[in-house]
CSV table of C-alpha atoms in Angstrom, one decimal:
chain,number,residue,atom,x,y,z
A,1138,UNK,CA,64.0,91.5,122.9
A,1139,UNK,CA,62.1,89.7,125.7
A,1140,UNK,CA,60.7,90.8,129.4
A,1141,UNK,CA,61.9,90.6,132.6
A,1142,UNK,CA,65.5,88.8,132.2
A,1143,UNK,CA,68.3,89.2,129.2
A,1144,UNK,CA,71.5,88.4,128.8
A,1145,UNK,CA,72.5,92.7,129.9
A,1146,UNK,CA,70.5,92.1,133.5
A,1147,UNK,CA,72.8,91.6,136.3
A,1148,UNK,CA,71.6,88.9,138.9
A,1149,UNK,CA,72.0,88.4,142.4
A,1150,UNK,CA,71.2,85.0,144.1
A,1151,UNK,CA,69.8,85.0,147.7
A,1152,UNK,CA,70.2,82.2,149.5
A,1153,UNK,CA,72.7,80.8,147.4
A,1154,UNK,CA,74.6,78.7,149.7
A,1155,UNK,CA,71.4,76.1,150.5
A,1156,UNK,CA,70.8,73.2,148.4
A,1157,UNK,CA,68.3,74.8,146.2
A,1158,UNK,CA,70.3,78.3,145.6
A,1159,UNK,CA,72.9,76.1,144.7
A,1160,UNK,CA,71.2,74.0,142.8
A,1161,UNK,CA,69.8,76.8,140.8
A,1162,UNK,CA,72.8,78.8,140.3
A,1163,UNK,CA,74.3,76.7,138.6
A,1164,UNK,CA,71.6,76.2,136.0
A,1165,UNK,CA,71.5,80.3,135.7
A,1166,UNK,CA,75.0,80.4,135.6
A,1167,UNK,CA,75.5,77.7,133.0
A,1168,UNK,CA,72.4,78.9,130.7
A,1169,UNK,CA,74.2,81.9,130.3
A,1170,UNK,CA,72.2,84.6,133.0
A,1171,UNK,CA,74.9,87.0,134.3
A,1172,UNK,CA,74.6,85.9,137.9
A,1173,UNK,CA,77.3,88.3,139.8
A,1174,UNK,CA,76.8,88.2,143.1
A,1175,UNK,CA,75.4,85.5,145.8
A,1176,UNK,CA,73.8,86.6,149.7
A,1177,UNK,CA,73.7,84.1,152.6
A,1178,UNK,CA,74.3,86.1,156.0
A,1179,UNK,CA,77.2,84.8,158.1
A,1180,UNK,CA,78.5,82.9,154.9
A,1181,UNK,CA,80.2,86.3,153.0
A,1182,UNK,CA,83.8,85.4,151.5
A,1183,UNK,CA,82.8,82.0,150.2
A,1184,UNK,CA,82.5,81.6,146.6
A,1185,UNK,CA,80.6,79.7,144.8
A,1186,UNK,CA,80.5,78.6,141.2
A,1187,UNK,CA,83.1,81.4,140.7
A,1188,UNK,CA,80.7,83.9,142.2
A,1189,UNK,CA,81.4,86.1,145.1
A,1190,UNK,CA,79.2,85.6,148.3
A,1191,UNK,CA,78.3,88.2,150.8
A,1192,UNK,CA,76.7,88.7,154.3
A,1193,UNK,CA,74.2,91.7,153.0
A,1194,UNK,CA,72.7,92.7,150.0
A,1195,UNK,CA,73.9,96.2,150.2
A,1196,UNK,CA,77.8,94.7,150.3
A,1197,UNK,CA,77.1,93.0,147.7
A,1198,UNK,CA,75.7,95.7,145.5
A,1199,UNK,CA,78.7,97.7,146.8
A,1200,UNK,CA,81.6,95.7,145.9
A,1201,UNK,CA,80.0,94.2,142.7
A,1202,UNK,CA,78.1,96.7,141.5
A,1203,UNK,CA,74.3,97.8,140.6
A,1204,UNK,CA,72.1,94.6,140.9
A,1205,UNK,CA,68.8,94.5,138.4
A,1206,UNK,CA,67.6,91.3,139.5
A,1207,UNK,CA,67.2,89.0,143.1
A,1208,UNK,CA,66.3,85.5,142.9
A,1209,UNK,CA,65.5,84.5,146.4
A,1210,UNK,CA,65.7,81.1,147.4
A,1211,UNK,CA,64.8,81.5,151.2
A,1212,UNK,CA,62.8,79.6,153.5
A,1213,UNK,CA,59.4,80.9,153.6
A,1214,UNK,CA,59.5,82.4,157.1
A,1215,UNK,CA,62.4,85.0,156.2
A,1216,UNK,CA,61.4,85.6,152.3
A,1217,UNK,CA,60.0,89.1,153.5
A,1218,UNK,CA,63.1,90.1,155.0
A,1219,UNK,CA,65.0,89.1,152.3
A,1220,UNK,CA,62.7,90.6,149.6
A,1221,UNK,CA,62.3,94.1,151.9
A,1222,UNK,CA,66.3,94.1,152.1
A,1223,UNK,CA,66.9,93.7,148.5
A,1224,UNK,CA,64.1,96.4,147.3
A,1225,UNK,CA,65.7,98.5,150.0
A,1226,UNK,CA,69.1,97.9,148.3
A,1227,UNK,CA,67.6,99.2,144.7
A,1228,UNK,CA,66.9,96.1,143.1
A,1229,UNK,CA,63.8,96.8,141.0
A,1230,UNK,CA,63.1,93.1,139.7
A,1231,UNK,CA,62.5,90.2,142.7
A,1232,UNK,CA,61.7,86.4,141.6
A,1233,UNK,CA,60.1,85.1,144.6
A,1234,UNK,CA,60.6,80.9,143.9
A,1235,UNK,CA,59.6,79.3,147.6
A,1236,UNK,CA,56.0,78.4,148.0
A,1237,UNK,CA,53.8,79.2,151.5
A,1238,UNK,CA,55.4,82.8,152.2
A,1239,UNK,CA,52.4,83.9,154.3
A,1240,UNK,CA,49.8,86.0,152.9
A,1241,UNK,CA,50.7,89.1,154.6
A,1242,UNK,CA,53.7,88.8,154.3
A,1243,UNK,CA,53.1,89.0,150.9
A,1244,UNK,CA,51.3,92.3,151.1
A,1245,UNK,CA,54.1,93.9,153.0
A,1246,UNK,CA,56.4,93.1,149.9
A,1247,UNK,CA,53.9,94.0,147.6
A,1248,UNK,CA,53.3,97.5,149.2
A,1249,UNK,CA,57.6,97.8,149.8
A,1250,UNK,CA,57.6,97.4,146.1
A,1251,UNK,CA,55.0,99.7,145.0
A,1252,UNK,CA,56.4,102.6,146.7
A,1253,UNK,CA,59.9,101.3,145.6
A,1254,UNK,CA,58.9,101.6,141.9
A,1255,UNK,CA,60.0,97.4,142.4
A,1256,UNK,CA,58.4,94.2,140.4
A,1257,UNK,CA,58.4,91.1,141.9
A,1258,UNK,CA,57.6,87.6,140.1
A,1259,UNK,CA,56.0,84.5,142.7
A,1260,UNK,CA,55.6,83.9,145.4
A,1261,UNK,CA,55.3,80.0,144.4
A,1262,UNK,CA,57.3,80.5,140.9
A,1263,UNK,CA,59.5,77.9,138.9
A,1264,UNK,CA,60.5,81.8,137.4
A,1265,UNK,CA,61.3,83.5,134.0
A,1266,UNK,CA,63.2,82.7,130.7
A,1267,UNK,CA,64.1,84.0,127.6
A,1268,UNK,CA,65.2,81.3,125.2
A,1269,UNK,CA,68.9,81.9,124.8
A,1270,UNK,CA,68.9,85.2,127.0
A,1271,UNK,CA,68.8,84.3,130.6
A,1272,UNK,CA,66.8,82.4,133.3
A,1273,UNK,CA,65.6,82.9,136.4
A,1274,UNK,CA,64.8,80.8,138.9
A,1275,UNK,CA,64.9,76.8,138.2
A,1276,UNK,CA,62.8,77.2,134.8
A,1277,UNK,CA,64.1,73.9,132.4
A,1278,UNK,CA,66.2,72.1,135.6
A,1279,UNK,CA,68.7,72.0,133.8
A,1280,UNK,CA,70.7,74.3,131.7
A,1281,UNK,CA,71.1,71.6,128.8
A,1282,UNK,CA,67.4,70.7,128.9
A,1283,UNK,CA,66.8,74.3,128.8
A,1284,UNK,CA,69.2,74.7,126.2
A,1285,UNK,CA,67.2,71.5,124.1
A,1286,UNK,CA,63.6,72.6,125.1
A,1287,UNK,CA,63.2,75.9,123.8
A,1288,UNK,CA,64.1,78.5,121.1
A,1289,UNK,CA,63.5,82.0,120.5
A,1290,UNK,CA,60.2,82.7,118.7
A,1291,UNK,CA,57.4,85.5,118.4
A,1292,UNK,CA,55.4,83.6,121.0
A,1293,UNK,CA,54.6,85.2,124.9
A,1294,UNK,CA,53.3,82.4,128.0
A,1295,UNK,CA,51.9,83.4,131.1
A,1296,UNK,CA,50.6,80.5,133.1
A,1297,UNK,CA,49.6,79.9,136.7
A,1298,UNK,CA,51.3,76.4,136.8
A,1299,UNK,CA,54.9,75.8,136.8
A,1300,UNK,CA,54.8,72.7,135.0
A,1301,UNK,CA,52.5,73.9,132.5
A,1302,UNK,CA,54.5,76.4,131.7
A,1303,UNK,CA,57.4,74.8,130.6
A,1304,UNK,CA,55.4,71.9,129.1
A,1305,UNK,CA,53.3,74.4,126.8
A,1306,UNK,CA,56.4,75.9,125.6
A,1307,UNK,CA,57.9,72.3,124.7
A,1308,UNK,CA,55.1,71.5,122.7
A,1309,UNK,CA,54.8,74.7,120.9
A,1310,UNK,CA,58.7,74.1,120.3
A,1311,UNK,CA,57.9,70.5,118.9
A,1312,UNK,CA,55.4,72.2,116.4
A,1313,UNK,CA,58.3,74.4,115.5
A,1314,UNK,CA,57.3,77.5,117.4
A,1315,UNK,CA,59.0,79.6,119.6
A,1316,UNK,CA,58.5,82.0,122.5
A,1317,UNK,CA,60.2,85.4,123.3
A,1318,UNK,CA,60.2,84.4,127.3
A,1319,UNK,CA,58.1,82.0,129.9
A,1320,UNK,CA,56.9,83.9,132.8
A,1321,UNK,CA,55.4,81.5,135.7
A,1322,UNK,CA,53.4,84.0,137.5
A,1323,UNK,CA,53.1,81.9,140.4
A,1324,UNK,CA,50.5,79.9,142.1
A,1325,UNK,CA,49.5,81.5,145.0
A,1326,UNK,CA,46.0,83.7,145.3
A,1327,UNK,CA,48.5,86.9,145.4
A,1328,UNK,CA,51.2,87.5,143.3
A,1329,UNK,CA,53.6,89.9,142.1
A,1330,UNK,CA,52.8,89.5,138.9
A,1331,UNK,CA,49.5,88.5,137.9
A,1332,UNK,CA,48.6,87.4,134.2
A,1333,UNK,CA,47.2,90.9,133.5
A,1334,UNK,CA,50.5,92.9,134.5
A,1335,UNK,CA,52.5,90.1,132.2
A,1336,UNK,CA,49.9,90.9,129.7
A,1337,UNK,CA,51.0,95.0,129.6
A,1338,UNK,CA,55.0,94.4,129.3
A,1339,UNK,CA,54.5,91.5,126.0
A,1340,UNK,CA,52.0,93.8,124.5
A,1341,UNK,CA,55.3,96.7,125.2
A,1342,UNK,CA,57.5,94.0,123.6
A,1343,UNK,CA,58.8,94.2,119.9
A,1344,UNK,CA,59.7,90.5,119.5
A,1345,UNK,CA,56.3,89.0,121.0
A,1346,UNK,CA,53.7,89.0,118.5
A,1347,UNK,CA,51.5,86.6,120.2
A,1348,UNK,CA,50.3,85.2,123.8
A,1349,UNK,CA,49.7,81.7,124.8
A,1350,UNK,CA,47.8,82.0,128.7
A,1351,UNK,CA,47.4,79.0,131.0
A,1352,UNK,CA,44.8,80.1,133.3
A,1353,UNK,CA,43.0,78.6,136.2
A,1354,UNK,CA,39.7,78.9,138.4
A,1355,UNK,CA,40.1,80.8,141.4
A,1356,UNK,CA,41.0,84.7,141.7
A,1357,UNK,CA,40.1,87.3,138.6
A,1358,UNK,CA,43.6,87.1,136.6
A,1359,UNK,CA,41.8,86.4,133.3
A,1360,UNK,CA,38.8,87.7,133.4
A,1361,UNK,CA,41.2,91.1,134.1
A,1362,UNK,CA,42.9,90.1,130.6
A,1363,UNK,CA,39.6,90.0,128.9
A,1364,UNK,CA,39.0,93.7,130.4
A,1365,UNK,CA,42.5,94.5,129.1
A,1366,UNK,CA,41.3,93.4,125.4
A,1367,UNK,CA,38.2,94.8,125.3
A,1368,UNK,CA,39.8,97.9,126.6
A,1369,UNK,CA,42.5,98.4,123.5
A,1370,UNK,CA,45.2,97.8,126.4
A,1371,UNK,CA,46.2,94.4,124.8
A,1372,UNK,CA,46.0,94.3,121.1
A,1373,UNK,CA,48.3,91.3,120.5
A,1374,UNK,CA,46.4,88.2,120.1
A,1375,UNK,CA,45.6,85.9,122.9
A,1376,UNK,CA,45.7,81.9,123.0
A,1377,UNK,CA,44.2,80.4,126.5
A,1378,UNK,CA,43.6,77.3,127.9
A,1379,UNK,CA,41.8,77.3,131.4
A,1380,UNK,CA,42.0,74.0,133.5
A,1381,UNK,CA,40.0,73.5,136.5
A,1382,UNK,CA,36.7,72.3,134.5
A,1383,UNK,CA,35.3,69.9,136.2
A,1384,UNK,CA,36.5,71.3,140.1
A,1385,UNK,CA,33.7,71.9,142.7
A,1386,UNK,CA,32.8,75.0,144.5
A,1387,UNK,CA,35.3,75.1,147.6
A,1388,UNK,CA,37.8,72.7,146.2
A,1389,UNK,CA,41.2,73.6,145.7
A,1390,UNK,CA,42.6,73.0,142.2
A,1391,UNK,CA,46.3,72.0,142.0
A,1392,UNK,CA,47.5,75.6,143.9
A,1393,UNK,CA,46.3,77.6,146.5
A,1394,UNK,CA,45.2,80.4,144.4
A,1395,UNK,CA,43.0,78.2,142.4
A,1396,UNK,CA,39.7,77.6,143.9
A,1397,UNK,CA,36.1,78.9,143.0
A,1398,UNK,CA,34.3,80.1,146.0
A,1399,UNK,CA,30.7,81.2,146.0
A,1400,UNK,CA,30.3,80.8,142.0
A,1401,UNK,CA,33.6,83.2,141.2
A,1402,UNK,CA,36.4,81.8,139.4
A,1403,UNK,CA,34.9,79.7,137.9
A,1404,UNK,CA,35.7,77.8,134.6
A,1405,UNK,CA,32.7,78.3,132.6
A,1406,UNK,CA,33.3,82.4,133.2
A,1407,UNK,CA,36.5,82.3,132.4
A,1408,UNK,CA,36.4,81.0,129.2
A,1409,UNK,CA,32.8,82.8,128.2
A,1410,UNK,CA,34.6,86.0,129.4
A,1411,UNK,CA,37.5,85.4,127.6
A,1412,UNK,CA,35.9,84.3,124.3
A,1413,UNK,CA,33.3,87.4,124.4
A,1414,UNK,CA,36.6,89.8,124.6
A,1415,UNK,CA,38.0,88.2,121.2
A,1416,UNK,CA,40.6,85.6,122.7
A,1417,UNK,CA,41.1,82.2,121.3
A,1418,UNK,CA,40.3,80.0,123.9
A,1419,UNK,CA,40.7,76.2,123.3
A,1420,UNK,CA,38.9,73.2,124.5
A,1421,UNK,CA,42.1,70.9,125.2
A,1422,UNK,CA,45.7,71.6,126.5
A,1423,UNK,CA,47.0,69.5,123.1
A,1424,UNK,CA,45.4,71.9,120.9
A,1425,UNK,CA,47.4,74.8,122.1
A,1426,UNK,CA,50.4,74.3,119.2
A,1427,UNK,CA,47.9,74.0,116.0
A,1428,UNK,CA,45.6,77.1,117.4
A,1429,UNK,CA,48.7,78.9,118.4
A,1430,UNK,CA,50.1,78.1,114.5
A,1431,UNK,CA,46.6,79.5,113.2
A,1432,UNK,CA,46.6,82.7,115.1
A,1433,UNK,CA,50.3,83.2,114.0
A,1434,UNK,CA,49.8,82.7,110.3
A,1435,UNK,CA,47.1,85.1,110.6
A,1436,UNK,CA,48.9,87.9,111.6
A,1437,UNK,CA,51.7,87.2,109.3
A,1438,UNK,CA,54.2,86.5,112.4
A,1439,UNK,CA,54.3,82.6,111.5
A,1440,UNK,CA,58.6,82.3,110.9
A,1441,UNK,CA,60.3,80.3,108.3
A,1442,UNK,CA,61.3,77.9,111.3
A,1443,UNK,CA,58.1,77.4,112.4
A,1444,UNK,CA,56.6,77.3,109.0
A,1445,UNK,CA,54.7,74.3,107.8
A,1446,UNK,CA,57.2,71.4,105.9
């Protein structure tokens, strides 16, 4: 199993046409995400990479059928449009890649998709994969490094850094574990899905048996993780690294979500918080694999492949 994206999901690609959506198809396409449909209006009855490409999202859902999934590659300024359209179509699952969609704008999807019943990962997201199942968004650049990079394992990572992301799982791939699916929740200060929502669909998830976090100063996302521990929401164990240590009050760290105002957000709290809900919370971003390895063989979830030689 795994969250968000598998290889049954049916994707659609808005935007598709531009350099990026292009781009980025073909690394969905050639990982092996069932990418059926494409959306550029004014471009419908192109095709591209073999995949039909329409004017609307509703033609699109209605000549090639239900859509789960919409990866919008869209220039900030008309990502709410395109996000409203497709939750209007149906689609319950949006991946949200461009960075700087304004705030409200932001909040308008948000509440579109709340009423909807809709998810949606980003704004600001490199996006979601499942080693071997699907990706979303331009997660690996490059289907063969994706291919290379990562393998299916018992192993859940949320982080607020796109890089990081992928460079956590790499290294826990290098010390011979692997991770049920990567979910970049975005860096912005609002997001679709923050690390706490992530949190609730691994701990729903069979085949993740453990969570690796990268958090951040700025906004409450952990600290909400910790509540979710100490509340009996999340009983799968967590592994965390925070960065942001030595950042000043008012200074922006890396993303626009990550900045401590007033003495909030701040790194000391976020790891005392964490640690005081039962969460393993390490020191330094290298020793992630060996306390990820610990926690696994602890739970008796440590497999054969990532089992010490």
């Amino acid at each position: 199993m795994a969250i968000l994206i598998d290889a049954t999901k049916r994707v659609l690609v808005q935007g598709i046409t531009g350099r990026e959506g292009l781009a980025r198809t073909r690394l969905m396409a050639s990982y092996g995400t069932q990418v059926v449909a494409g959306v550029t209006p004014g471009k419908g009855g192109q095709t591209i990479e073999g995949i039909p490409v329409y004017d609307t999202v509703g033609e699109a859902w209605e000549q090639s059928g239900p859509i789960d999934i919409s990866v919008l590659f869209i220039p900030a300024p008309l990502v709410k449009s395109a996000a409203l359209e497709s939750i209007a179509a149906g689609i319950k699952l949006l991946v949200i890649v461009p960075d700087r969609v304004p705030i409200y704008d932001v909040l308008e999807i948000a509440d579109a998709a709340q009423r909807a019943g809709a998810l949606f990962v980003g704004p600001n997201t490199l996006g979601v994969l499942s080693p071997g199942q699907g990706v979303l968004g331009m997660m690996g650049g490059r289907a063969a490094s994706a291919r290379e990079w990562f393998f299916p394992g018992p192993v859940g990572i949320s982080s607020r850094s796109g890089g990081i992301t992928t460079s956590m799982a790499y290294y826990l791939a290098q010390a011979g574990i692997g991770a049920s699916t990567l979910v970049h929740v975005g860096g912005d200060p609002i997001v679709g899905l923050p690390h706490p929502a992530v949190m609730r669909l691994f701990e729903q998830d069979p085949a993740t048996k453990a969570i690796v976090m990268f958090g951040e100063i700025g906004t409450s996302q952990e600290e909400q993780v910790a509540d979710l521990i100490e509340a009996g929401a999340l009983t799968k164990p967590v592994i965390a690294y925070i960065g942001g240590k030595s950042a000043r009050s008012g200074t922006r760290f890396s993303h626009a979500g990550a900045i401590i105002e007033g003495g909030r957000g701040t790194h000391e709290g976020k790891v005392a918080r964490l640690r005081d809900a039962g969460a393993t919370v390490v020191d330094a971003f290298n020793n992630i694999p060996a306390a990820t390895r610990d926690v696994l063989a602890r739970i008796g979830a440590l497999e054969p492949k990532g089992a010490v030689s």
